[in-house]
CSV table of C-alpha atoms in Angstrom, one decimal:
chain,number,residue,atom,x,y,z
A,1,UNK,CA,-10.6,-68.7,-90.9
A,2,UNK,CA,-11.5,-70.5,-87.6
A,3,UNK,CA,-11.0,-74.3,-87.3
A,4,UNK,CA,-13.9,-76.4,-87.7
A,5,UNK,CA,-15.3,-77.5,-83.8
A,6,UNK,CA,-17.1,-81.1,-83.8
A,7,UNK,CA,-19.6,-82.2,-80.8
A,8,UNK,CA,-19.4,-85.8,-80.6
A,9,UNK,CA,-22.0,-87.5,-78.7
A,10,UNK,CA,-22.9,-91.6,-78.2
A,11,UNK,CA,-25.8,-92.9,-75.5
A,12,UNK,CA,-26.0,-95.7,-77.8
A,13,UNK,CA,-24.0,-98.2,-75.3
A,14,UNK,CA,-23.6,-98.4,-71.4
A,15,UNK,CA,-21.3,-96.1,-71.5
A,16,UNK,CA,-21.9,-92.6,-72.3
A,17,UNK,CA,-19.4,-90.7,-74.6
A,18,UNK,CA,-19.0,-87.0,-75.0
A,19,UNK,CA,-15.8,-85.3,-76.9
A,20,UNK,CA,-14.7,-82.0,-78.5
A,21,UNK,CA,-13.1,-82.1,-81.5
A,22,UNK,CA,-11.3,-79.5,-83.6
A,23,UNK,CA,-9.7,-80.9,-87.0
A,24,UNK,CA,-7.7,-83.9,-86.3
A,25,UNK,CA,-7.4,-83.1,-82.1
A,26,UNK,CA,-9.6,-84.3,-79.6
A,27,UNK,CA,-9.6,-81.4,-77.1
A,28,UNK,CA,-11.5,-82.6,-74.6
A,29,UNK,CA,-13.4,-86.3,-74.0
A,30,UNK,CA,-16.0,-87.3,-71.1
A,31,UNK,CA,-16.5,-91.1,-71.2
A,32,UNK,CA,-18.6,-92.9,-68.0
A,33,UNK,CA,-21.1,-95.7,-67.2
A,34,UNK,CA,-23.4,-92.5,-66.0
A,35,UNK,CA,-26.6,-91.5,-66.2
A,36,UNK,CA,-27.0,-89.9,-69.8
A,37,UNK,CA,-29.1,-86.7,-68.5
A,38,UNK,CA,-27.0,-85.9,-66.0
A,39,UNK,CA,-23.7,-86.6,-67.6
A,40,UNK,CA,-24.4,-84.8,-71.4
A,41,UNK,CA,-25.2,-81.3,-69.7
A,42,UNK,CA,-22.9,-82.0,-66.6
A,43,UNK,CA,-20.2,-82.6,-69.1
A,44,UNK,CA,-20.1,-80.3,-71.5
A,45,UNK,CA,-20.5,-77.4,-69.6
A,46,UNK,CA,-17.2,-78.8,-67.8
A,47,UNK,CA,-15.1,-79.7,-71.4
A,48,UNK,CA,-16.4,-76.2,-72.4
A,49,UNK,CA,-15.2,-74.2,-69.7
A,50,UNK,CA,-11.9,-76.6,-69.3
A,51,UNK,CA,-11.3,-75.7,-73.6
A,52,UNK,CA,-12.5,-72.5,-73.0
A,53,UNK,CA,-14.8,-72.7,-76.3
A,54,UNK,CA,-18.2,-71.5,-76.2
A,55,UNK,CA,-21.4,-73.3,-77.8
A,56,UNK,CA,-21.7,-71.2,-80.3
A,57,UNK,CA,-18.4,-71.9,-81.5
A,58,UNK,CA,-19.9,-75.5,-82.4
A,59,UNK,CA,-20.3,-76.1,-85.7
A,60,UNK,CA,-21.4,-79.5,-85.9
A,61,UNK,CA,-22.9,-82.6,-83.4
A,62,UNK,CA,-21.5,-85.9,-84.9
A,63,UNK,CA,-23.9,-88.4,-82.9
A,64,UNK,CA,-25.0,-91.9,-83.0
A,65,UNK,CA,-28.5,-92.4,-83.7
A,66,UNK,CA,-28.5,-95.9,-82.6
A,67,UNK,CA,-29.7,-99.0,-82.5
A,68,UNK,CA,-28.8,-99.3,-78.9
A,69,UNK,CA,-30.4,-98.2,-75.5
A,70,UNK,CA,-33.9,-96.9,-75.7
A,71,UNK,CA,-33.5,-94.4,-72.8
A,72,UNK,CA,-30.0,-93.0,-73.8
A,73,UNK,CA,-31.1,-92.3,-77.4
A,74,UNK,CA,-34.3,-90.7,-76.4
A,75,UNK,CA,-31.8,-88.3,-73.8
A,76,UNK,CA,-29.9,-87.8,-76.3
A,77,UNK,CA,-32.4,-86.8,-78.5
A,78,UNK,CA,-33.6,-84.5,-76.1
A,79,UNK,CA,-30.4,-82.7,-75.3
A,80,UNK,CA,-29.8,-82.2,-79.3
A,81,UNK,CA,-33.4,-80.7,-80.0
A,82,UNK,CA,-32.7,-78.3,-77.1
A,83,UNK,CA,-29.4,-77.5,-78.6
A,84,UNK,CA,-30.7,-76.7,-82.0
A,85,UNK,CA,-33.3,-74.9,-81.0
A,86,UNK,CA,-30.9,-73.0,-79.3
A,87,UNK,CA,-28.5,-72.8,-82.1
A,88,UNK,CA,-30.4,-73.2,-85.5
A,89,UNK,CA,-27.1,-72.6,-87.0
A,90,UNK,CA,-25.2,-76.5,-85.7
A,91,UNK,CA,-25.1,-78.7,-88.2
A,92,UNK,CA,-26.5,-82.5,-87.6
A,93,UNK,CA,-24.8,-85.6,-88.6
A,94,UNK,CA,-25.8,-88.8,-87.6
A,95,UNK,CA,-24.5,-92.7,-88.0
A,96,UNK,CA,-25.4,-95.9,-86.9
A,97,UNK,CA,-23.9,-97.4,-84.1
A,98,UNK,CA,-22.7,-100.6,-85.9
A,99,UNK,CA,-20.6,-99.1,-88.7
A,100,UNK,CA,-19.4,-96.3,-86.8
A,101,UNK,CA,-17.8,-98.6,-83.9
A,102,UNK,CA,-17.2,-101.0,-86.6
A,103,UNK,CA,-14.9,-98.3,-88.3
A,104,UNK,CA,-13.3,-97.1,-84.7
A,105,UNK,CA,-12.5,-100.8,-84.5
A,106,UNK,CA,-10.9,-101.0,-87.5
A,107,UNK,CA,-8.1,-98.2,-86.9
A,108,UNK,CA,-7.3,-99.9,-83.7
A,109,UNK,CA,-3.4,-100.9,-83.8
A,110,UNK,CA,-4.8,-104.4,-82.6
A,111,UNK,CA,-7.6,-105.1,-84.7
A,112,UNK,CA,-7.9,-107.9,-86.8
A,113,UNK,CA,-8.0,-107.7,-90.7
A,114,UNK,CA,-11.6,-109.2,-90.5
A,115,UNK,CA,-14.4,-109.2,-87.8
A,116,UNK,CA,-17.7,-109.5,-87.1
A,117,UNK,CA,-19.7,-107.0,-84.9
A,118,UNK,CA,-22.6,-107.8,-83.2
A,119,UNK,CA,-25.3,-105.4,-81.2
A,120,UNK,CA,-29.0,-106.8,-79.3
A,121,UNK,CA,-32.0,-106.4,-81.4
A,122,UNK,CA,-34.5,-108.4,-79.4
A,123,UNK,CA,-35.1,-111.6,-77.8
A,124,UNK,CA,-32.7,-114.4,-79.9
A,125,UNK,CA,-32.1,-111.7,-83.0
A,126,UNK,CA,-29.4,-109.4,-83.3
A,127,UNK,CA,-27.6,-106.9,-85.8
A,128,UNK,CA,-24.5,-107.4,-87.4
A,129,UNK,CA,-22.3,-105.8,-89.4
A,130,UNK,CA,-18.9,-107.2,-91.3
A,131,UNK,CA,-15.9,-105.2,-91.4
A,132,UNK,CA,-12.8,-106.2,-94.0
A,133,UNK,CA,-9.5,-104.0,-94.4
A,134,UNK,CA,-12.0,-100.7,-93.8
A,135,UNK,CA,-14.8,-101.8,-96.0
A,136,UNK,CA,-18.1,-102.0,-93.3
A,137,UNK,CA,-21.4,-104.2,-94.8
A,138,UNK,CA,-24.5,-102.9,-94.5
A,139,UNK,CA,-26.7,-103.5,-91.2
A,140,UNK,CA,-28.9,-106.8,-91.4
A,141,UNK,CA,-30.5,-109.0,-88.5
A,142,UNK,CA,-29.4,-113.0,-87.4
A,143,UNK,CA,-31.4,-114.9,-85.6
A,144,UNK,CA,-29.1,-117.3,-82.5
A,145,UNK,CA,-29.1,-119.9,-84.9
A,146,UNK,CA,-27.3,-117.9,-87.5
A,147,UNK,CA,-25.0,-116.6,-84.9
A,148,UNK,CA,-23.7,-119.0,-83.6
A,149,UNK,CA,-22.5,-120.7,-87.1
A,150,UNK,CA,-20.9,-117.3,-87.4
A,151,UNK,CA,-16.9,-118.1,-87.7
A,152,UNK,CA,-13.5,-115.5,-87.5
A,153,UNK,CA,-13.2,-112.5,-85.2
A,154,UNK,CA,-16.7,-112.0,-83.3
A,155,UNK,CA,-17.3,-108.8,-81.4
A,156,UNK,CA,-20.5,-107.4,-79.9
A,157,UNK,CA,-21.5,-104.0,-78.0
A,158,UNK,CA,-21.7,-103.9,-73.8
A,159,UNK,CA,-24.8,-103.2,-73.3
A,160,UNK,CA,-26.6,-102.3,-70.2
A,161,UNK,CA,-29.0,-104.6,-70.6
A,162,UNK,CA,-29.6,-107.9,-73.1
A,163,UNK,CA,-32.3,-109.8,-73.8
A,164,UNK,CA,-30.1,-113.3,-74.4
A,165,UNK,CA,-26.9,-113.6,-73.9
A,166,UNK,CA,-24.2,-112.3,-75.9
A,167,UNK,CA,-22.6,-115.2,-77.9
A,168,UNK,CA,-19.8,-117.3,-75.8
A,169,UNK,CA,-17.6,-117.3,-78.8
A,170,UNK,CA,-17.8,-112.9,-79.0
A,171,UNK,CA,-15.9,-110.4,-76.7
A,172,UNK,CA,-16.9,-107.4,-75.5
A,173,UNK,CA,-16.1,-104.2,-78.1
A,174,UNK,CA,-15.1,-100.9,-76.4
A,175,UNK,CA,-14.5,-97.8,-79.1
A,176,UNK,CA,-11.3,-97.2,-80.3
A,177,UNK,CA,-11.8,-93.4,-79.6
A,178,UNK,CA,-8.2,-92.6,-80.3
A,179,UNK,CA,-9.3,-92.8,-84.2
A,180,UNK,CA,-12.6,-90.7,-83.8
A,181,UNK,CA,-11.3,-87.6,-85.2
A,182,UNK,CA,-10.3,-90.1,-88.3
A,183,UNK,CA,-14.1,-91.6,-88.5
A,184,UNK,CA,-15.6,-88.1,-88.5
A,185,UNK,CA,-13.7,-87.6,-92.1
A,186,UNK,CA,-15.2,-91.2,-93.6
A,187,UNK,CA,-17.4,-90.4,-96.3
A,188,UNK,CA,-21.2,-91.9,-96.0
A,189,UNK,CA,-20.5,-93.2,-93.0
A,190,UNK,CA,-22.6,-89.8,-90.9
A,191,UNK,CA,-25.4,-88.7,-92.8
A,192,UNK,CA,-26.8,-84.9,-92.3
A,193,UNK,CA,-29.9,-84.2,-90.9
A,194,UNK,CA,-32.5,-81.6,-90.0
A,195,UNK,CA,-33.5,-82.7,-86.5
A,196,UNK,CA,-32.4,-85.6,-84.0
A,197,UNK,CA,-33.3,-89.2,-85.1
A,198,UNK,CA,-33.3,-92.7,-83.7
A,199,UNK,CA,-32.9,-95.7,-85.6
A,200,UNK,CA,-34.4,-96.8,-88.2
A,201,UNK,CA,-35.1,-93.9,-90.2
A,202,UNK,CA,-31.8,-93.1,-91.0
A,203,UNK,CA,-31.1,-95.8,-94.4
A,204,UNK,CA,-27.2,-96.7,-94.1
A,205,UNK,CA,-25.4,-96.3,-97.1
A,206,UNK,CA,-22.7,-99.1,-97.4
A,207,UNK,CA,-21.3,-101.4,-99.5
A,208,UNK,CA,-23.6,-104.5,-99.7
A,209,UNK,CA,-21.6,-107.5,-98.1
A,210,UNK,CA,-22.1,-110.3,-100.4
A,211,UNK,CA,-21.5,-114.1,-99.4
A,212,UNK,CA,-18.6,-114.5,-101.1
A,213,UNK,CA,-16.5,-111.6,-99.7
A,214,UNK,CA,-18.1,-113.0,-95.8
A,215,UNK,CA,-16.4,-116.5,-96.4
A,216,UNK,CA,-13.4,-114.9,-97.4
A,217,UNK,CA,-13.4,-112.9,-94.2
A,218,UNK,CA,-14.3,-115.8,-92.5
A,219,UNK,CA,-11.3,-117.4,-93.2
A,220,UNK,CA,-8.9,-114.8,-91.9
C-alpha cells in the first residue's frame, strides 16, 4: 500500500509556507516572504518535479484557514478550489492559525513550558491562544488593555502588516516546521472539510482554558 502524501500550505503570515509530506518525512519545503500567487504554483510545480511525485499522488492539503492576511488566504483559497476541482478525490483539512503555530511552538526543543500567543485582529484587539505542556486554549479576543496585563512567555505572529503595534513585552514567533509532520497527526487540531474556508467558519475544538489553569501558566 502506498504511503500517505500531505500538501501542507500556510498564507496565513508574511511568510508563505509550502511542504510535502509523506508519513513522518518532510520531502520537500518552500518557505519565502513572496508573493502568495506566484510562489504556491511556482513552488509546487518545482518540489513536485524535485520529489518526483505527481498531484495526483496527493492525498490530502493540510492548510491554515486563518485568521491572518486577507489577500494570502483568499490566494490560497483560490489555488485549493482549483486543485479540487481538479482532483475531487484530495482530501481537505483545515486549522486555525493560532493553535496550529501554537502546537509547532510547543515541540520546539526551546520552547517554554507555558506561553501565550498572540495574532492582529483589528485596531487595539487581538487573538490569543494559551498553550501549557501541549494542551492549546480555545481562540478568544483581548482588547490592549487586557494585553498588556498579560504576564509569562508572550509570543505573537509577524505579520505583514498591523494595525497597532505588537506588544513591547512579546517576540516575534516563526513555526517550528521541523515538528509539522508531528502536528499533522494531533487529533482535533485540522478539521475536514468539503471546500476551502477562511476564518471564522471553521468552530475550533479545544480544551476551554479556564482562569485558574492561565494563572498557573502565568507563573511558569
Amino acid at each position: 500500500m502506498p504511503l500517505k502524501t500531505t500538501l501542507w500550505l500556510d498564507t496565513s503570515t508574511q511568510d508563505t509556507n509550502i511542504a510535502l509530506v509523506r508519513e513522518d518525512r518532510i520531502l520537500a519545503l518552500r518557505c519565502a516572504e513572496a508573493n502568495a500567487l506566484a510562489f504556491l504554483f511556482d513552488e509546487l510545480a518545482s518540489m513536485l518535479l524535485e520529489t518526483g511525485i505527481r498531484f495526483p499522488d496527493i492525498q490530502s492539503l493540510h492548510y491554515i484557514c486563518g485568521p491572518g492576511s486577507s489577500l494570502g488566504l483568499r490566494i490560497a483559497c483560490m489555488a485549493i478550489s482549483t486543485w479540487k476541482t481538479a482532483y475531487p478525490g484530495l482530501r481537505l483539512q483545515a486549522a486555525h492559525t493560532l493553535p496550529a503555530y501554537a502546537a509547532l511552538h510547543g515541540l520546539c526543543p526551546d520552547a517554554p513550558p507555558a506561553f501565550t500567543l498572540l495574532a492582529q485582529h483589528r485596531k487595539d484587539t487581538w487573538y490569543q491562544v494559551a498553550h501549557e505542556n501541549g494542551n492549546i486554549s480555545t481562540m478568544n479576543t483581548l482588547s490592549d488593555d487586557e494585553v498588556s496585563k498579560l504576564e509569562g512567555n508572550l509570543y505573537h505572529l509577524p505579520q505583514r502588516k498591523f494595525a497597532t503595534s505588537p506588544p513591547i513585552s512579546s517576540q516575534p514567533l516563526s513555526p517550528y516546521l521541523p515538528a509539522l509532520t508531528e502536528i499533522l497527526q494531533i487529533p482535533g487540531l485540522f478539521q475536514t472539510v468539503e471546500k476551502p474556508t477562511v476564518f471564522p467558519e471553521i468552530v475550533p475544538t479545544f480544551k476551554k482554558w479556564v482562569p485558574q489553569r492561565h494563572s498557573k501558566a502565568a507563573s511558569c
